[in-house]
């Protein structure tokens, strides 16, 4: 909120000038300042006690409560409802030189909300169970919901720079950037936003509608997994509230919380136990992204710099402003930063994120497969109902050897993780269709691009493995994978033949995953002291075997 006395003083200065004098917009001294809110507000008196407000079980009188049968829309509906809106977020309006259908929120990479992907190479496929098949089991791996920026990230640094300049002399903004004169930084750090909470509830609700009938096959309460980070746990709980219902979810399943901290084995946060995920090897993604940002934002810097008086605008600032469009939208519902940039600049930003992931957590990073391979080991363990006995990755031996914490006979498995982790798992599984166009150049956006982070790892992204029997029987025979409602081709996995429905023989798929487990050298790729080859032509997320010393 703008301080009333400052606003009044500013208005008074303007009215005091002669009407014929051109007035240069003047920034407030609080521009860029961080503002926060606490609830209950400081000074509020919370006088009532719980004895006055009983919960539902204590009050009673619930009225009729008969339950309906479980739904199975993924098999019974002719089509699946698509996620194609971002309510209640307000889409920006890109004015000059853009097509009427262009929406920047579709080009925010990992910082945009997930939406249904139309196709990942199998345009005639559908997430609906193929005719003649029956669903036996489902594996869900999803990202947390929309969050505030991570601590110390570019948006907060930009706000601090604006505030530092505004408290000096001579700073003002005009034109498309005039809102900066009274802009304050309202974002927290790390935790879910209200929209992010809604994403997870909706994801859980939709999963129950699609796959609820599989609960009939449960012989015990299911175990769902997440990590200990606040946004991760909140995401898991909101998902479960949507899946089971807010009055039931705490009694209808078990929530396993895996510690996310350095030195802790955790397949949902493997970067904590992989040195090369936190050093120069990991930074090649940022280097590639920065190189492209210097190119696509050079005209932008020239265009916007004259609009800021007393402020040294840089490429880093422009990237932060594009990130602020994303973060403010998913946090506050709307952002003035979105309208600052044109269609070409948003396409450039999207590709910068693609570069960051390709070389940082994707096919082009030599430690990607090593980070994702632990989840693949757990997947094989679940599919074969065989305990893991060899521990040479991020797998936590204490958890996976415990049948209570890591059951193998569930019909529904749910794991919550991070964007970077899901991108490494896709590489570890050898889903090569994403890497079909080879190493991404840092000088231009290539034609025929197949690697898009806004399809792979947006907020709320969900990868679903459907275990099927085809033809319908009591024994599983096939498997396929659905990423954000699009069927993924499995032809990169040895033995998996081209199939219009994305189906692969289950035994063949398992053998392909076992081969990947044997191929990946977790110790070397995560802890080896090596230099990433230049040029970096890696496309399988592993350090080249012929270059190992």
Short mmCIF file of C-alpha atoms in Angstrom, two decimals:
data_model
loop_
_atom_site.label_atom_id
_atom_site.label_comp_id
_atom_site.label_asym_id
_atom_site.label_seq_id
_atom_site.Cartn_x
_atom_site.Cartn_y
_atom_site.Cartn_z
CA UNK A 1 0.00 0.00 0.00
CA UNK A 2 1.33 3.49 -0.89
CA UNK A 3 1.83 5.62 2.25
CA UNK A 4 -0.93 8.26 2.20
CA UNK A 5 1.28 11.12 3.31
CA UNK A 6 3.83 10.45 0.58
CA UNK A 7 1.17 10.24 -2.10
CA UNK A 8 -0.42 13.48 -0.93
CA UNK A 9 2.93 15.26 -0.90
CA UNK A 10 3.71 14.06 -4.40
CA UNK A 11 0.34 15.22 -5.71
CA UNK A 12 0.81 18.57 -4.01
CA UNK A 13 4.10 19.14 -5.81
CA UNK A 14 2.51 18.44 -9.18
CA UNK A 15 -0.40 20.86 -8.68
CA UNK A 16 1.99 23.59 -7.58
CA UNK A 17 3.72 23.69 -10.98
CA UNK A 18 2.52 25.87 -13.83
CA UNK A 19 0.26 23.92 -16.18
CA UNK A 20 2.46 24.69 -19.17
CA UNK A 21 5.52 23.07 -17.58
CA UNK A 22 6.33 19.52 -18.63
CA UNK A 23 6.47 17.32 -15.54
CA UNK A 24 9.02 14.51 -15.42
CA UNK A 25 7.52 11.56 -13.50
CA UNK A 26 9.23 11.40 -10.14
CA UNK A 27 9.81 8.14 -8.33
CA UNK A 28 8.71 7.76 -4.74
CA UNK A 29 11.37 7.06 -2.15
CA UNK A 30 9.73 3.73 -1.40
CA UNK A 31 9.98 2.41 -4.99
CA UNK A 32 11.40 -1.10 -4.91
CA UNK A 33 10.92 -1.45 -1.16
CA UNK A 34 9.90 -4.87 0.12
CA UNK A 35 6.46 -5.06 1.68
CA UNK A 36 5.11 -8.05 3.56
CA UNK A 37 1.97 -9.05 5.38
CA UNK A 38 1.36 -11.24 8.41
CA UNK A 39 -1.84 -12.94 9.40
CA UNK A 40 -3.15 -12.47 11.98
CA UNK A 41 -1.88 -8.88 11.70
CA UNK A 42 0.46 -7.60 14.37
CA UNK A 43 -1.55 -6.35 17.32
CA UNK A 44 -4.60 -8.45 16.55
CA UNK A 45 -6.17 -10.04 19.61
CA UNK A 46 -7.03 -13.69 19.24
CA UNK A 47 -9.35 -13.99 22.21
CA UNK A 48 -11.52 -16.97 21.32
CA UNK A 49 -10.38 -20.46 22.26
CA UNK A 50 -11.02 -23.78 20.55
CA UNK A 51 -13.65 -24.64 23.11
CA UNK A 52 -15.97 -22.17 21.37
CA UNK A 53 -15.33 -23.62 17.90
CA UNK A 54 -15.67 -27.38 17.84
CA UNK A 55 -14.68 -29.41 14.81
CA UNK A 56 -17.20 -31.33 12.73
CA UNK A 57 -16.81 -34.61 14.57
CA UNK A 58 -17.51 -32.89 17.88
CA UNK A 59 -20.52 -30.93 16.67
CA UNK A 60 -22.11 -33.88 14.88
CA UNK A 61 -25.37 -33.56 12.89
CA UNK A 62 -23.62 -33.94 9.50
CA UNK A 63 -26.76 -34.82 7.62
CA UNK A 64 -26.85 -37.65 5.05
CA UNK A 65 -23.35 -38.84 4.05
CA UNK A 66 -23.71 -41.73 1.60
CA UNK A 67 -20.76 -41.95 -0.76
CA UNK A 68 -20.97 -42.59 -4.47
CA UNK A 69 -18.93 -45.14 -6.38
CA UNK A 70 -15.38 -44.33 -7.42
CA UNK A 71 -14.92 -42.59 -10.74
CA UNK A 72 -12.73 -43.86 -13.55
CA UNK A 73 -12.96 -41.10 -16.13
CA UNK A 74 -9.60 -42.01 -17.64
CA UNK A 75 -11.27 -45.18 -18.93
CA UNK A 76 -14.96 -44.35 -19.19
CA UNK A 77 -15.00 -40.84 -20.67
CA UNK A 78 -14.65 -40.34 -24.43
CA UNK A 79 -12.09 -37.61 -23.77
CA UNK A 80 -10.36 -35.96 -20.83
CA UNK A 81 -11.07 -32.38 -19.83
CA UNK A 82 -8.02 -30.27 -20.66
CA UNK A 83 -6.31 -27.86 -18.32
CA UNK A 84 -6.58 -24.74 -20.47
CA UNK A 85 -7.21 -21.88 -18.06
CA UNK A 86 -5.29 -20.17 -15.30
CA UNK A 87 -8.15 -18.81 -13.20
CA UNK A 88 -7.96 -16.47 -11.32
CA UNK A 89 -4.77 -15.14 -12.91
CA UNK A 90 -5.22 -12.17 -15.23
CA UNK A 91 -3.52 -12.61 -18.58
CA UNK A 92 -1.53 -9.58 -19.78
CA UNK A 93 -2.27 -7.77 -23.00
CA UNK A 94 0.61 -7.58 -25.43
CA UNK A 95 -0.13 -4.60 -27.63
CA UNK A 96 2.42 -3.83 -30.31
CA UNK A 97 3.44 -6.23 -33.04
CA UNK A 98 1.95 -9.38 -31.58
CA UNK A 99 -0.71 -11.80 -32.69
CA UNK A 100 -4.06 -11.57 -30.94
CA UNK A 101 -3.65 -15.07 -29.49
CA UNK A 102 -0.24 -14.49 -27.93
CA UNK A 103 -0.18 -14.87 -24.15
CA UNK A 104 3.13 -14.42 -22.28
CA UNK A 105 1.92 -16.78 -19.54
CA UNK A 106 2.31 -19.60 -22.08
CA UNK A 107 6.01 -18.78 -22.48
CA UNK A 108 7.29 -18.61 -18.91
CA UNK A 109 9.08 -21.97 -18.89
CA UNK A 110 9.29 -23.45 -15.41
CA UNK A 111 7.65 -20.35 -13.88
CA UNK A 112 4.33 -20.70 -15.66
CA UNK A 113 1.32 -22.79 -14.58
CA UNK A 114 0.94 -26.19 -16.19
CA UNK A 115 -1.49 -26.55 -19.03
CA UNK A 116 -2.49 -29.53 -21.15
CA UNK A 117 0.07 -30.19 -23.89
CA UNK A 118 -1.55 -30.89 -27.26
CA UNK A 119 1.06 -33.37 -28.50
CA UNK A 120 4.54 -34.65 -27.77
CA UNK A 121 4.91 -36.48 -31.04
CA UNK A 122 1.84 -38.74 -30.99
CA UNK A 123 -0.90 -36.42 -32.28
CA UNK A 124 -3.57 -39.12 -32.56
CA UNK A 125 -3.12 -40.42 -29.01
CA UNK A 126 -5.17 -39.62 -25.92
CA UNK A 127 -4.64 -40.03 -22.17
CA UNK A 128 -7.91 -42.02 -22.15
CA UNK A 129 -7.20 -45.74 -21.75
CA UNK A 130 -6.99 -47.33 -25.24
CA UNK A 131 -9.91 -49.46 -26.34
CA UNK A 132 -9.54 -53.08 -25.30
CA UNK A 133 -7.18 -52.28 -22.40
CA UNK A 134 -7.87 -52.00 -18.68
CA UNK A 135 -6.00 -49.94 -16.10
CA UNK A 136 -4.12 -51.88 -13.44
CA UNK A 137 -1.88 -49.33 -11.72
CA UNK A 138 -0.83 -45.69 -11.94
CA UNK A 139 2.39 -43.85 -11.02
CA UNK A 140 2.17 -40.06 -10.57
CA UNK A 141 5.25 -37.84 -10.32
CA UNK A 142 4.32 -34.18 -9.97
CA UNK A 143 5.95 -30.85 -9.23
CA UNK A 144 4.89 -28.56 -6.41
CA UNK A 145 2.52 -25.68 -7.11
CA UNK A 146 3.37 -22.08 -7.93
CA UNK A 147 5.73 -20.52 -5.42
CA UNK A 148 7.44 -17.26 -4.57
CA UNK A 149 11.02 -16.78 -5.87
CA UNK A 150 13.82 -18.68 -4.21
CA UNK A 151 15.82 -16.74 -1.63
CA UNK A 152 18.27 -14.25 -3.08
CA UNK A 153 17.04 -14.66 -6.65
CA UNK A 154 17.07 -12.07 -9.44
CA UNK A 155 13.67 -10.45 -8.69
CA UNK A 156 14.58 -9.53 -5.11
CA UNK A 157 17.99 -8.25 -6.25
CA UNK A 158 16.28 -6.05 -8.84
CA UNK A 159 13.90 -4.68 -6.19
CA UNK A 160 16.84 -3.87 -3.92
CA UNK A 161 18.54 -2.03 -6.78
CA UNK A 162 15.40 0.02 -7.48
CA UNK A 163 15.04 0.85 -3.79
CA UNK A 164 18.70 1.84 -3.47
CA UNK A 165 18.40 4.12 -6.50
CA UNK A 166 15.08 5.61 -5.42
CA UNK A 167 16.41 6.66 -2.03
CA UNK A 168 19.13 8.63 -3.81
CA UNK A 169 18.55 11.53 -6.16
CA UNK A 170 17.28 11.74 -9.69
CA UNK A 171 15.59 8.36 -10.21
CA UNK A 172 12.39 8.36 -12.25
CA UNK A 173 10.63 6.10 -14.70
CA UNK A 174 8.45 7.00 -17.66
CA UNK A 175 6.46 5.41 -20.45
CA UNK A 176 6.00 1.66 -20.17
CA UNK A 177 8.07 1.65 -16.97
CA UNK A 178 6.31 4.51 -15.17
CA UNK A 179 4.71 2.05 -12.75
CA UNK A 180 8.16 1.60 -11.18
CA UNK A 181 7.81 5.04 -9.59
CA UNK A 182 5.47 3.57 -6.98
CA UNK A 183 6.17 -0.14 -7.35
CA UNK A 184 6.97 -2.17 -4.26
CA UNK A 185 8.21 -5.73 -3.95
CA UNK A 186 5.41 -7.83 -2.47
CA UNK A 187 6.84 -11.32 -2.95
CA UNK A 188 7.89 -13.70 -0.24
CA UNK A 189 10.37 -16.51 -0.78
CA UNK A 190 10.20 -20.25 -1.42
CA UNK A 191 6.68 -21.10 -0.16
CA UNK A 192 3.51 -21.76 -2.14
CA UNK A 193 1.35 -18.88 -3.30
CA UNK A 194 -2.46 -19.05 -2.92
CA UNK A 195 -2.69 -19.97 -6.61
CA UNK A 196 -0.09 -22.69 -6.04
CA UNK A 197 -2.23 -24.17 -3.28
CA UNK A 198 -5.24 -24.18 -5.60
CA UNK A 199 -3.19 -25.90 -8.32
CA UNK A 200 -2.38 -28.79 -6.03
CA UNK A 201 -5.94 -29.16 -4.74
CA UNK A 202 -7.23 -29.18 -8.31
CA UNK A 203 -4.59 -31.71 -9.35
CA UNK A 204 -5.63 -34.02 -6.53
CA UNK A 205 -9.31 -33.62 -7.31
CA UNK A 206 -8.75 -34.29 -11.01
CA UNK A 207 -6.63 -37.35 -10.22
CA UNK A 208 -9.45 -38.77 -8.10
CA UNK A 209 -11.93 -38.22 -10.93
CA UNK A 210 -9.62 -39.94 -13.41
CA UNK A 211 -8.18 -42.77 -11.33
CA UNK A 212 -10.31 -43.09 -8.19
CA UNK A 213 -11.54 -46.58 -9.08
CA UNK A 214 -8.04 -47.92 -8.43
CA UNK A 215 -8.62 -47.29 -4.72
CA UNK A 216 -10.89 -50.35 -4.77
CA UNK A 217 -7.76 -52.47 -5.27
CA UNK A 218 -6.00 -51.15 -2.17
CA UNK A 219 -5.32 -53.66 0.62
CA UNK A 220 -4.00 -50.96 2.97
CA UNK A 221 -3.91 -47.18 3.15
CA UNK A 222 -1.64 -45.83 0.40
CA UNK A 223 1.68 -44.14 1.09
CA UNK A 224 2.34 -40.93 -0.85
CA UNK A 225 5.77 -39.26 -0.77
CA UNK A 226 7.11 -35.72 -0.70
CA UNK A 227 10.13 -33.89 0.70
CA UNK A 228 10.45 -31.81 3.85
CA UNK A 229 10.60 -28.37 2.22
CA UNK A 230 7.61 -26.26 3.21
CA UNK A 231 6.33 -25.84 -0.35
CA UNK A 232 6.77 -29.53 -1.00
CA UNK A 233 4.84 -30.64 2.08
CA UNK A 234 2.12 -28.05 1.48
CA UNK A 235 1.81 -29.27 -2.11
CA UNK A 236 1.46 -32.88 -0.99
CA UNK A 237 -1.16 -32.00 1.63
CA UNK A 238 -3.21 -29.85 -0.75
CA UNK A 239 -3.06 -32.61 -3.36
CA UNK A 240 -4.29 -35.14 -0.82
CA UNK A 241 -7.05 -32.80 0.40
CA UNK A 242 -8.25 -32.58 -3.20
CA UNK A 243 -7.89 -36.33 -3.72
CA UNK A 244 -9.51 -37.57 -0.50
CA UNK A 245 -11.49 -34.53 0.74
CA UNK A 246 -10.59 -32.01 3.43
CA UNK A 247 -12.34 -33.86 6.27
CA UNK A 248 -10.98 -37.27 5.30
CA UNK A 249 -7.50 -36.93 3.88
CA UNK A 250 -5.60 -37.08 7.18
CA UNK A 251 -7.14 -40.48 7.91
CA UNK A 252 -7.20 -41.95 4.40
CA UNK A 253 -3.52 -42.25 3.56
CA UNK A 254 0.01 -42.03 4.96
CA UNK A 255 2.25 -39.08 4.06
CA UNK A 256 5.94 -39.95 3.93
CA UNK A 257 8.10 -36.84 4.32
CA UNK A 258 11.65 -37.40 3.06
CA UNK A 259 14.29 -35.03 4.44
CA UNK A 260 15.53 -32.54 1.85
CA UNK A 261 18.95 -31.43 3.07
CA UNK A 262 22.60 -31.78 2.05
CA UNK A 263 23.95 -35.28 2.58
CA UNK A 264 20.52 -36.89 2.73
CA UNK A 265 19.73 -39.58 0.18
CA UNK A 266 16.45 -38.59 -1.41
CA UNK A 267 15.35 -39.52 -4.93
CA UNK A 268 12.89 -36.62 -4.95
CA UNK A 269 15.73 -34.18 -4.20
CA UNK A 270 18.85 -35.98 -5.51
CA UNK A 271 20.78 -32.75 -6.03
CA UNK A 272 21.42 -32.69 -2.30
CA UNK A 273 23.63 -35.75 -2.67
CA UNK A 274 25.32 -35.00 -6.01
CA UNK A 275 28.31 -32.67 -5.90
CA UNK A 276 28.19 -31.95 -9.63
CA UNK A 277 24.64 -30.67 -9.25
CA UNK A 278 25.98 -27.77 -7.17
CA UNK A 279 29.19 -26.61 -8.86
CA UNK A 280 30.59 -25.52 -12.22
CA UNK A 281 29.12 -28.59 -13.91
CA UNK A 282 25.64 -27.45 -12.95
CA UNK A 283 26.37 -23.83 -13.90
CA UNK A 284 26.78 -24.57 -17.61
CA UNK A 285 23.02 -24.14 -17.89
CA UNK A 286 23.19 -20.60 -16.52
CA UNK A 287 26.17 -19.82 -18.76
CA UNK A 288 24.28 -20.92 -21.87
CA UNK A 289 21.14 -19.03 -20.85
CA UNK A 290 23.11 -15.85 -20.09
CA UNK A 291 24.85 -15.98 -23.46
CA UNK A 292 21.49 -16.07 -25.25
CA UNK A 293 20.05 -13.34 -23.00
CA UNK A 294 22.81 -10.98 -24.12
CA UNK A 295 21.60 -11.50 -27.69
CA UNK A 296 17.81 -11.44 -27.49
CA UNK A 297 17.67 -8.64 -24.91
CA UNK A 298 20.18 -6.30 -26.57
CA UNK A 299 17.46 -4.42 -28.51
CA UNK A 300 15.31 -4.37 -25.38
CA UNK A 301 18.06 -2.74 -23.37
CA UNK A 302 18.36 -0.03 -26.01
CA UNK A 303 14.59 0.48 -26.07
CA UNK A 304 13.95 0.66 -22.34
CA UNK A 305 17.06 2.38 -20.99
CA UNK A 306 15.86 5.89 -21.98
CA UNK A 307 12.73 5.34 -19.89
CA UNK A 308 14.74 5.18 -16.67
CA UNK A 309 16.47 8.27 -15.37
CA UNK A 310 19.24 7.76 -12.84
CA UNK A 311 19.14 3.97 -13.16
CA UNK A 312 21.75 1.86 -14.95
CA UNK A 313 19.59 -0.77 -16.63
CA UNK A 314 21.37 -4.05 -17.45
CA UNK A 315 20.58 -7.35 -19.17
CA UNK A 316 20.42 -8.95 -15.72
CA UNK A 317 17.75 -6.44 -14.73
CA UNK A 318 15.70 -7.24 -17.82
CA UNK A 319 15.77 -10.96 -17.09
CA UNK A 320 14.68 -10.20 -13.52
CA UNK A 321 11.81 -8.09 -14.86
CA UNK A 322 10.62 -10.95 -17.06
CA UNK A 323 10.81 -13.26 -14.07
CA UNK A 324 8.81 -10.72 -12.07
CA UNK A 325 6.05 -10.97 -14.66
CA UNK A 326 5.86 -14.66 -13.87
CA UNK A 327 6.24 -14.48 -10.10
CA UNK A 328 3.91 -11.52 -9.55
CA UNK A 329 1.24 -13.10 -11.74
CA UNK A 330 1.20 -16.44 -9.89
CA UNK A 331 1.50 -14.63 -6.53
CA UNK A 332 -0.60 -11.48 -6.88
CA UNK A 333 -2.82 -12.34 -9.85
CA UNK A 334 -1.39 -9.76 -12.26
CA UNK A 335 1.89 -8.06 -13.07
CA UNK A 336 2.60 -4.80 -14.88
CA UNK A 337 5.96 -6.24 -15.92
CA UNK A 338 4.30 -8.57 -18.44
CA UNK A 339 3.18 -5.73 -20.72
CA UNK A 340 6.68 -4.25 -20.87
CA UNK A 341 7.96 -6.88 -23.28
CA UNK A 342 6.86 -7.79 -26.79
CA UNK A 343 6.23 -11.16 -28.40
CA UNK A 344 9.79 -11.64 -29.67
CA UNK A 345 11.18 -10.84 -26.23
CA UNK A 346 8.90 -13.39 -24.58
CA UNK A 347 9.88 -16.03 -27.11
CA UNK A 348 13.49 -15.16 -26.33
CA UNK A 349 12.88 -15.54 -22.61
CA UNK A 350 11.21 -18.91 -23.11
CA UNK A 351 14.24 -20.15 -25.04
CA UNK A 352 16.60 -18.82 -22.35
CA UNK A 353 14.82 -21.07 -19.85
CA UNK A 354 15.02 -23.99 -22.28
CA UNK A 355 18.79 -23.48 -22.52
CA UNK A 356 19.12 -23.26 -18.75
CA UNK A 357 17.40 -26.60 -18.27
CA UNK A 358 18.89 -28.40 -21.28
CA UNK A 359 22.44 -27.74 -20.10
CA UNK A 360 21.72 -27.53 -16.36
CA UNK A 361 19.27 -30.36 -15.66
CA UNK A 362 18.50 -31.90 -19.01
CA UNK A 363 20.03 -33.99 -21.79
CA UNK A 364 23.05 -31.70 -22.11
CA UNK A 365 24.27 -31.95 -18.54
CA UNK A 366 26.58 -34.88 -17.68
CA UNK A 367 25.11 -35.28 -14.18
CA UNK A 368 21.42 -35.33 -15.15
CA UNK A 369 20.94 -39.07 -15.61
CA UNK A 370 22.81 -39.76 -12.38
CA UNK A 371 20.42 -37.54 -10.45
CA UNK A 372 17.31 -39.08 -11.98
CA UNK A 373 18.39 -42.72 -11.91
CA UNK A 374 17.41 -43.26 -8.26
CA UNK A 375 13.75 -42.69 -9.09
CA UNK A 376 14.10 -45.12 -12.00
CA UNK A 377 15.43 -47.75 -9.57
CA UNK A 378 12.42 -47.18 -7.31
CA UNK A 379 10.09 -47.38 -10.31
CA UNK A 380 11.53 -50.76 -11.33
CA UNK A 381 11.23 -51.93 -7.72
CA UNK A 382 7.54 -51.04 -7.70
CA UNK A 383 6.82 -52.51 -11.14
CA UNK A 384 8.52 -55.81 -10.31
CA UNK A 385 7.55 -55.81 -6.61
CA UNK A 386 11.19 -56.53 -5.83
CA UNK A 387 13.18 -54.81 -3.10
CA UNK A 388 16.22 -52.72 -4.02
CA UNK A 389 19.39 -54.37 -2.69
CA UNK A 390 22.15 -52.36 -4.39
CA UNK A 391 22.56 -48.80 -3.16
CA UNK A 392 24.69 -46.75 -5.54
CA UNK A 393 22.54 -43.68 -6.18
CA UNK A 394 20.32 -41.19 -4.31
CA UNK A 395 18.04 -44.00 -3.14
CA UNK A 396 17.53 -43.95 0.63
CA UNK A 397 18.20 -47.51 1.80
CA UNK A 398 16.42 -46.99 5.14
CA UNK A 399 13.19 -46.09 3.34
CA UNK A 400 13.11 -48.51 0.40
CA UNK A 401 13.91 -51.55 2.56
CA UNK A 402 11.03 -50.72 4.90
CA UNK A 403 7.75 -52.24 3.58
CA UNK A 404 5.72 -49.81 5.69
CA UNK A 405 7.37 -46.69 4.22
CA UNK A 406 7.93 -48.10 0.74
CA UNK A 407 5.13 -50.53 -0.13
CA UNK A 408 5.33 -52.30 -3.48
CA UNK A 409 1.74 -53.47 -3.95
CA UNK A 410 -0.18 -50.19 -4.26
CA UNK A 411 -2.43 -49.52 -7.21
CA UNK A 412 -1.70 -45.78 -6.94
CA UNK A 413 1.72 -44.22 -6.30
CA UNK A 414 2.13 -40.45 -5.83
CA UNK A 415 5.47 -38.63 -5.51
CA UNK A 416 5.95 -34.85 -5.28
CA UNK A 417 9.23 -33.35 -6.45
CA UNK A 418 10.91 -30.33 -8.11
CA UNK A 419 11.12 -29.07 -11.70
CA UNK A 420 14.84 -29.76 -12.03
CA UNK A 421 14.41 -33.27 -10.62
CA UNK A 422 11.58 -34.20 -12.98
CA UNK A 423 13.68 -32.97 -15.91
CA UNK A 424 16.56 -35.25 -14.82
CA UNK A 425 14.21 -38.22 -14.39
CA UNK A 426 12.97 -37.77 -17.96
CA UNK A 427 16.60 -37.97 -19.11
CA UNK A 428 17.36 -40.95 -16.86
CA UNK A 429 14.35 -42.81 -18.30
CA UNK A 430 15.79 -42.19 -21.79
CA UNK A 431 12.69 -40.44 -23.14
CA UNK A 432 14.71 -39.35 -26.14
CA UNK A 433 11.92 -37.65 -28.10
CA UNK A 434 12.56 -34.51 -26.02
CA UNK A 435 16.18 -34.43 -27.19
CA UNK A 436 15.44 -35.25 -30.84
CA UNK A 437 16.72 -31.90 -32.16
CA UNK A 438 20.12 -32.36 -30.50
CA UNK A 439 22.19 -29.81 -28.56
CA UNK A 440 20.53 -26.40 -28.34
CA UNK A 441 22.49 -23.48 -29.86
CA UNK A 442 23.05 -20.38 -27.74
CA UNK A 443 22.99 -17.97 -30.69
CA UNK A 444 19.49 -18.51 -32.08
CA UNK A 445 16.23 -20.41 -31.58
CA UNK A 446 16.46 -23.52 -33.77
CA UNK A 447 13.77 -24.74 -36.12
CA UNK A 448 12.10 -27.99 -35.14
CA UNK A 449 12.82 -27.54 -31.44
CA UNK A 450 11.64 -30.49 -29.34
CA UNK A 451 12.75 -29.45 -25.83
CA UNK A 452 10.37 -27.01 -24.15
CA UNK A 453 10.51 -26.49 -20.40
CA UNK A 454 6.97 -25.09 -20.34
CA UNK A 455 5.87 -28.59 -21.42
CA UNK A 456 8.27 -30.50 -19.16
CA UNK A 457 8.48 -28.70 -15.83
CA UNK A 458 5.99 -25.83 -15.25
CA UNK A 459 4.40 -25.31 -11.84
CA UNK A 460 2.23 -28.35 -11.13
CA UNK A 461 3.65 -30.45 -13.96
CA UNK A 462 2.55 -34.08 -13.78
CA UNK A 463 4.02 -37.23 -15.30
CA UNK A 464 1.73 -40.24 -15.13
CA UNK A 465 2.68 -43.86 -15.80
CA UNK A 466 -0.31 -46.02 -16.72
CA UNK A 467 0.18 -49.77 -16.21
CA UNK A 468 -2.33 -51.57 -18.44
CA UNK A 469 -3.49 -54.98 -19.50
CA UNK A 470 -4.03 -55.17 -23.25
CA UNK A 471 -6.24 -57.03 -24.00
CA UNK A 472 -8.10 -56.46 -20.78
CA UNK A 473 -7.25 -59.13 -18.23
CA UNK A 474 -6.03 -59.44 -14.66
CA UNK A 475 -2.33 -59.34 -15.58
CA UNK A 476 -0.52 -56.12 -16.55
CA UNK A 477 1.01 -56.32 -20.01
CA UNK A 478 1.87 -52.77 -21.10
CA UNK A 479 2.86 -49.35 -19.81
CA UNK A 480 2.80 -45.84 -21.19
CA UNK A 481 3.55 -42.35 -19.89
CA UNK A 482 1.46 -39.18 -20.00
CA UNK A 483 3.10 -35.78 -19.45
CA UNK A 484 0.65 -32.95 -18.83
CA UNK A 485 -2.07 -34.83 -20.72
CA UNK A 486 0.13 -35.66 -23.74
CA UNK A 487 1.25 -39.23 -24.44
CA UNK A 488 5.06 -39.59 -24.56
CA UNK A 489 6.72 -41.72 -27.28
CA UNK A 490 8.81 -44.49 -25.68
CA UNK A 491 10.88 -45.39 -28.73
CA UNK A 492 14.11 -44.29 -27.04
CA UNK A 493 13.82 -47.24 -24.67
CA UNK A 494 15.44 -50.38 -26.05
CA UNK A 495 12.83 -52.76 -27.41
CA UNK A 496 9.89 -50.35 -27.20
CA UNK A 497 8.41 -50.26 -30.69
CA UNK A 498 6.63 -47.30 -32.29
CA UNK A 499 3.01 -47.29 -31.15
CA UNK A 500 0.32 -44.72 -31.88
CA UNK A 501 -0.94 -44.98 -28.28
CA UNK A 502 2.53 -44.79 -26.74
CA UNK A 503 2.28 -48.35 -25.43
CA UNK A 504 5.31 -50.47 -24.63
CA UNK A 505 5.34 -54.10 -23.52
CA UNK A 506 5.76 -53.97 -19.73
CA UNK A 507 8.56 -56.56 -19.56
CA UNK A 508 10.39 -54.76 -22.36
CA UNK A 509 10.03 -51.43 -20.58
CA UNK A 510 11.34 -52.87 -17.33
CA UNK A 511 14.32 -54.39 -19.16
CA UNK A 512 14.99 -51.01 -20.76
CA UNK A 513 14.95 -49.30 -17.36
CA UNK A 514 17.27 -51.96 -15.94
CA UNK A 515 19.63 -51.32 -18.83
CA UNK A 516 19.58 -47.59 -18.05
CA UNK A 517 20.39 -48.33 -14.42
CA UNK A 518 23.42 -50.33 -15.54
CA UNK A 519 24.53 -47.62 -17.99
CA UNK A 520 24.49 -44.72 -15.53
CA UNK A 521 27.60 -44.27 -13.40
CA UNK A 522 26.21 -42.33 -10.45
CA UNK A 523 29.53 -42.05 -8.60
CA UNK A 524 31.50 -40.71 -11.55
CA UNK A 525 28.85 -38.40 -12.97
CA UNK A 526 27.93 -36.93 -9.59
CA UNK A 527 31.33 -36.86 -7.90
CA UNK A 528 33.91 -37.12 -10.69
CA UNK A 529 36.34 -34.23 -11.13
CA UNK A 530 35.93 -33.44 -14.80
CA UNK A 531 35.44 -30.56 -17.21
CA UNK A 532 32.38 -30.51 -19.42
CA UNK A 533 33.52 -30.95 -23.04
CA UNK A 534 33.34 -27.94 -25.33
CA UNK A 535 31.35 -27.93 -27.45
CA UNK A 536 28.88 -29.74 -25.25
CA UNK A 537 27.27 -32.29 -27.56
CA UNK A 538 25.95 -34.48 -24.75
CA UNK A 539 22.34 -35.57 -25.33
CA UNK A 540 21.93 -38.45 -22.84
CA UNK A 541 22.71 -36.70 -19.53
CA UNK A 542 25.97 -38.62 -19.00
CA UNK A 543 29.65 -37.74 -19.24
CA UNK A 544 30.99 -39.32 -22.46
CA UNK A 545 32.51 -42.73 -21.77
CA UNK A 546 35.38 -42.14 -24.22
CA UNK A 547 36.50 -39.02 -22.32
CA UNK A 548 36.67 -40.59 -18.87
CA UNK A 549 40.11 -40.87 -17.33
#
